[in-house]
XYZ file of C-alpha atoms in Angstrom:
266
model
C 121.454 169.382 114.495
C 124.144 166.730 115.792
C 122.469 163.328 116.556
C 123.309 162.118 120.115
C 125.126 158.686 119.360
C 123.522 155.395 120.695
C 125.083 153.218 122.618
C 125.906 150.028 121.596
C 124.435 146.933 122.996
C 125.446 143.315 122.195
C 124.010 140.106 123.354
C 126.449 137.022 123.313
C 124.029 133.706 123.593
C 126.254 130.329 122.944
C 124.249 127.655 121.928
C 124.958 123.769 122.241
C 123.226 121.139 119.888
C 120.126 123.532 119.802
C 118.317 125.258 117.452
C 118.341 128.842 117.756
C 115.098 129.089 116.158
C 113.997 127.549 119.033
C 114.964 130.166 121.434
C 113.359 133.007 123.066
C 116.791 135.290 124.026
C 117.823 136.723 120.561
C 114.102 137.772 119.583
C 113.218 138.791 122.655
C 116.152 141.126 122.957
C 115.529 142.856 120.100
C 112.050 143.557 120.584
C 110.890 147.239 119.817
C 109.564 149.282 122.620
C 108.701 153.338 122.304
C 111.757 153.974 124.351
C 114.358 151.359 124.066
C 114.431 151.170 120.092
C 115.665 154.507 119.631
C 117.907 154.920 122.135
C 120.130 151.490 121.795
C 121.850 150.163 119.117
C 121.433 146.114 119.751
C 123.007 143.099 118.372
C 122.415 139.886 118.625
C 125.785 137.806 118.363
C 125.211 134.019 118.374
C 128.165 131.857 119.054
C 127.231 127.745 118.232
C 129.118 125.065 119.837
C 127.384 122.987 118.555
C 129.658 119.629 117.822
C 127.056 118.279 115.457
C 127.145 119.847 111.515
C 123.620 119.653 111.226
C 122.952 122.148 113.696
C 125.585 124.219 112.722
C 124.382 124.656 108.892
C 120.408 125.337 110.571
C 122.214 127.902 112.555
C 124.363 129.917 110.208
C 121.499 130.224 107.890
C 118.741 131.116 110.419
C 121.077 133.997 112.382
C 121.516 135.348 108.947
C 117.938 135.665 108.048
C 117.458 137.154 111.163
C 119.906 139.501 111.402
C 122.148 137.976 113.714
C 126.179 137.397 113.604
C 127.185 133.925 113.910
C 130.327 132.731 114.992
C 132.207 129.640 115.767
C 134.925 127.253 116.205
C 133.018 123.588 114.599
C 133.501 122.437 118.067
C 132.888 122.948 122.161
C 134.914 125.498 123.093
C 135.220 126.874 127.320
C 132.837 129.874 127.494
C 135.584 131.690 129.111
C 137.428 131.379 125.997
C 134.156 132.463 123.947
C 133.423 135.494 126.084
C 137.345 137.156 126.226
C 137.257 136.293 122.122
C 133.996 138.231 121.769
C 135.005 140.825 124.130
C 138.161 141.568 122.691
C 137.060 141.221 118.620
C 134.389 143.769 118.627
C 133.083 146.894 119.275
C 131.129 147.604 121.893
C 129.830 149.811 124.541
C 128.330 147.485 126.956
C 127.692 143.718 126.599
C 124.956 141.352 128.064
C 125.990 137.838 128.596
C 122.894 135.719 128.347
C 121.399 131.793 128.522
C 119.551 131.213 125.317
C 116.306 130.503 127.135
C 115.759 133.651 128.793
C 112.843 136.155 128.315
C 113.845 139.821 127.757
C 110.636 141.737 128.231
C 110.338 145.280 128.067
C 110.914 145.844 131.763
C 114.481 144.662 131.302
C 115.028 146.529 128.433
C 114.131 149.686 130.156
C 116.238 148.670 132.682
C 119.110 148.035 130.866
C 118.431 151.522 128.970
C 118.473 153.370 132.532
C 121.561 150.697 133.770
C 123.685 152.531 130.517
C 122.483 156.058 131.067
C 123.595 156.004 134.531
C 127.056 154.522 133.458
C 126.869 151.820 135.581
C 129.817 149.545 135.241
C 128.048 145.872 135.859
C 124.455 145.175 136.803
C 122.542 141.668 137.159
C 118.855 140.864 137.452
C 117.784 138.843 139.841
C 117.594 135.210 138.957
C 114.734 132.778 140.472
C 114.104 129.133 140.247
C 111.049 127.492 141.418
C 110.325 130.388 143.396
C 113.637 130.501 144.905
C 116.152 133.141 143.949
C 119.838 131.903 142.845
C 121.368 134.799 141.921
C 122.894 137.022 142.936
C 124.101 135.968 145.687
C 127.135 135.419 148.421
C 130.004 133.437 148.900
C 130.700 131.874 152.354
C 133.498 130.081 153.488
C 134.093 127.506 150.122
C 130.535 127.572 148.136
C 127.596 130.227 147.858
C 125.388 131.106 150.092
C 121.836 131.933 148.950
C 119.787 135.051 150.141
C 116.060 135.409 150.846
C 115.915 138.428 149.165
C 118.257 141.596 147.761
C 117.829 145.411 147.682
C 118.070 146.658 144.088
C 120.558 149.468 143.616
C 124.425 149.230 144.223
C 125.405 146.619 146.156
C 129.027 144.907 147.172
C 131.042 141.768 147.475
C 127.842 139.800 145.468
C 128.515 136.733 143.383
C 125.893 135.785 140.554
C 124.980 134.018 137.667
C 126.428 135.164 134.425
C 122.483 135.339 133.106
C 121.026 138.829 131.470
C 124.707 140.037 132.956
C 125.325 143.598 132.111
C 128.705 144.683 131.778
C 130.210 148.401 130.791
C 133.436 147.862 128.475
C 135.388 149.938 130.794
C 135.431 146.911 132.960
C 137.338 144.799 130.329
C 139.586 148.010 128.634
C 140.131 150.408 132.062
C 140.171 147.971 134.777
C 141.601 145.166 132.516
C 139.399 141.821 134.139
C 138.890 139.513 132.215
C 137.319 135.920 132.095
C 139.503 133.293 133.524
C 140.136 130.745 130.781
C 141.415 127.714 133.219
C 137.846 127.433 134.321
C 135.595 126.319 131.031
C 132.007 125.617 132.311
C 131.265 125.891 135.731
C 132.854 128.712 138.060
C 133.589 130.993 135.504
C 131.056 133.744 136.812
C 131.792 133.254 140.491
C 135.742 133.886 140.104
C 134.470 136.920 137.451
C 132.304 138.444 140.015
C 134.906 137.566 142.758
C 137.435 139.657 140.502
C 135.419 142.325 140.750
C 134.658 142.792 144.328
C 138.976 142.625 144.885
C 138.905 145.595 142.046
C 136.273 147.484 144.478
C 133.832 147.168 141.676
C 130.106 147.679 142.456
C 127.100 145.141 141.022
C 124.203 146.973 140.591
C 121.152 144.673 141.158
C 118.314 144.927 138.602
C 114.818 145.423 139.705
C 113.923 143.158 137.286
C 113.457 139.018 137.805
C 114.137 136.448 135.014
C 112.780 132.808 135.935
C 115.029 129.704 135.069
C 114.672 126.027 135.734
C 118.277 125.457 137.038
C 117.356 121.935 138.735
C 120.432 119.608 137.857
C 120.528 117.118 135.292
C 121.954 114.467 138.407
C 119.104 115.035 140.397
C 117.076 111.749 139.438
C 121.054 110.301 139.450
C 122.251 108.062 142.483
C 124.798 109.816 145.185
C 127.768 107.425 143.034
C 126.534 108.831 139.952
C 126.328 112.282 140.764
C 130.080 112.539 142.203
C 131.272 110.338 139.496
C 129.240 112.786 136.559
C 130.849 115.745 134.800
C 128.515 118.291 136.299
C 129.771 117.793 139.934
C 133.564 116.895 138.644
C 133.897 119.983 136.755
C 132.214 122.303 139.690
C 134.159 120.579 142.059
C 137.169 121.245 140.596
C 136.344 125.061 139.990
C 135.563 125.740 143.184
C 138.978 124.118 144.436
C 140.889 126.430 142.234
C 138.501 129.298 142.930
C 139.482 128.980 146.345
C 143.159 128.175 146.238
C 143.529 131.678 144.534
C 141.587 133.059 147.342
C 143.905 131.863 149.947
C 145.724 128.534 151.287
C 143.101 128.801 154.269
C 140.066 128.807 151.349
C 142.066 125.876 149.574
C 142.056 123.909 152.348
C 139.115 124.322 153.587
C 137.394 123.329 150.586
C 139.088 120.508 149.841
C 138.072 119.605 153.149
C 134.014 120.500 152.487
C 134.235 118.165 149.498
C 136.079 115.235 151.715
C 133.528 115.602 154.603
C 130.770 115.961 151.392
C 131.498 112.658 149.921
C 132.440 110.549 152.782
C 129.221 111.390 154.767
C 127.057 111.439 152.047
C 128.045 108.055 150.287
């Protein structure tokens, strides 16, 4: 009797100065349940910016104990530039794009299970802070807009957070998008989403919640240090050249939020 042939599963963490024995993604993911173990083939592919060697060496040798492949550069490198690298160097059926301190409990897994058997070309769970969800969500005029809530199932013209993201290869190979490497930190998963809504591509949402604290690190900062910081510099920045490939309207207007934003507010 022919064995049906699992589908491959990887998870792509990158890691900064951290300790990836430290973190819950990689062993969470690869957790056995009755169903999800036999029916997915998952691994766990750990890519360390780290710029220190320290963490590096720690790093190698505890993803190979474990099982997992390591990869990197010795230094910082965009995460645009680490997903397209990872995307196009291995094999793959689907991929999940994930922040190292997520929980992947069996819920997800079965969702991610029923998200491949249904051939569903990108699906997202839904992403709460402090009670409040972040993602997915929409994009107004120049910046997103949150929702109260979302419907689970297919949805359109979503943006969201690039956090337990599920994508089919035939996204990357068939419809040929693809991670846009001028943006290197923030952005990135707004203009990927925003790709995908002009290639009529639908995001199903996940039933499934995964709880992050995404407070800022300028929130105890004063209003000059925030604007002046490389958090709100390098958003900034994506979101003007989000919007100026949008349209010259969208350009415009959001250089014009971030005027009114400054001036007011300092």
């Amino acid at each position: 009797m022919m064995l049906e042939k699992k589908s491959k599963v990887l998870l792509l963490i990158v890691v900064y100065n951290k300790l990836i024995e430290n973190i819950p993604a990689p062993r969470t993911f690869l957790l056995d349940s009755d169903d999800v173990a036999t029916s997915l083939e998952r691994e766990v592919i750990i890519w360390d910016n780290s710029t220190e060697d320290e963490y590096r060496k720690e790093n190698k040798n505890h993803a190979l104990n474990a099982g997992y492949r390591y990869l990197t550069n010795n230094r910082n490198c965009s995460l645009s530039y680490v997903y397209n690298f990872v995307i196009a160097t291995h094999d793959f059926d689907y991929i999940v794009i994930s922040d190292d301190d997520s929980n992947y409990c069996k819920n997800y897994l079965s969702s991610l299970e029923k998200v491949i058997n249904e051939k569903q070309l990108v699906a997202i769970p839904q992403v709460f802070s402090n009670g409040k969800l972040y993602s997915p969500a929409k994009l107004g005029v120049v910046v997103g807009k949150h929702l109260k809530h979302i419907s689970p199932g297919i949805n359109y013209g979503l943006i969201g957070i690039t956090s337990g993201v599920i994508i089919n290869k035939i996204v990357f190979e068939d419809c040929r998008i693809k991670f846009d490497e001028q943006l290197d930190f923030y952005g990135i998963d707004t203009d990927f989403f925003l790709n995908l809504k002009k290639e009529k591509i639908p995001v199903y949402v996940l039933n499934e919640t995964i709880e992050h604290d995404l407070s800022m690190e300028s929130e105890n900062l004063t209003f000059e240090e925030k604007i002046n910081g490389f958090r709100y510099k390098n958003n900034k920045s994506a979101m003007i050249y989000i919007n100026k490939k949008r349209t010259l309207f969208h350009y415009l207007m959001c250089r014009l939020y971030y005027f009114l934003y400054e001036t007011i507010k300092g």
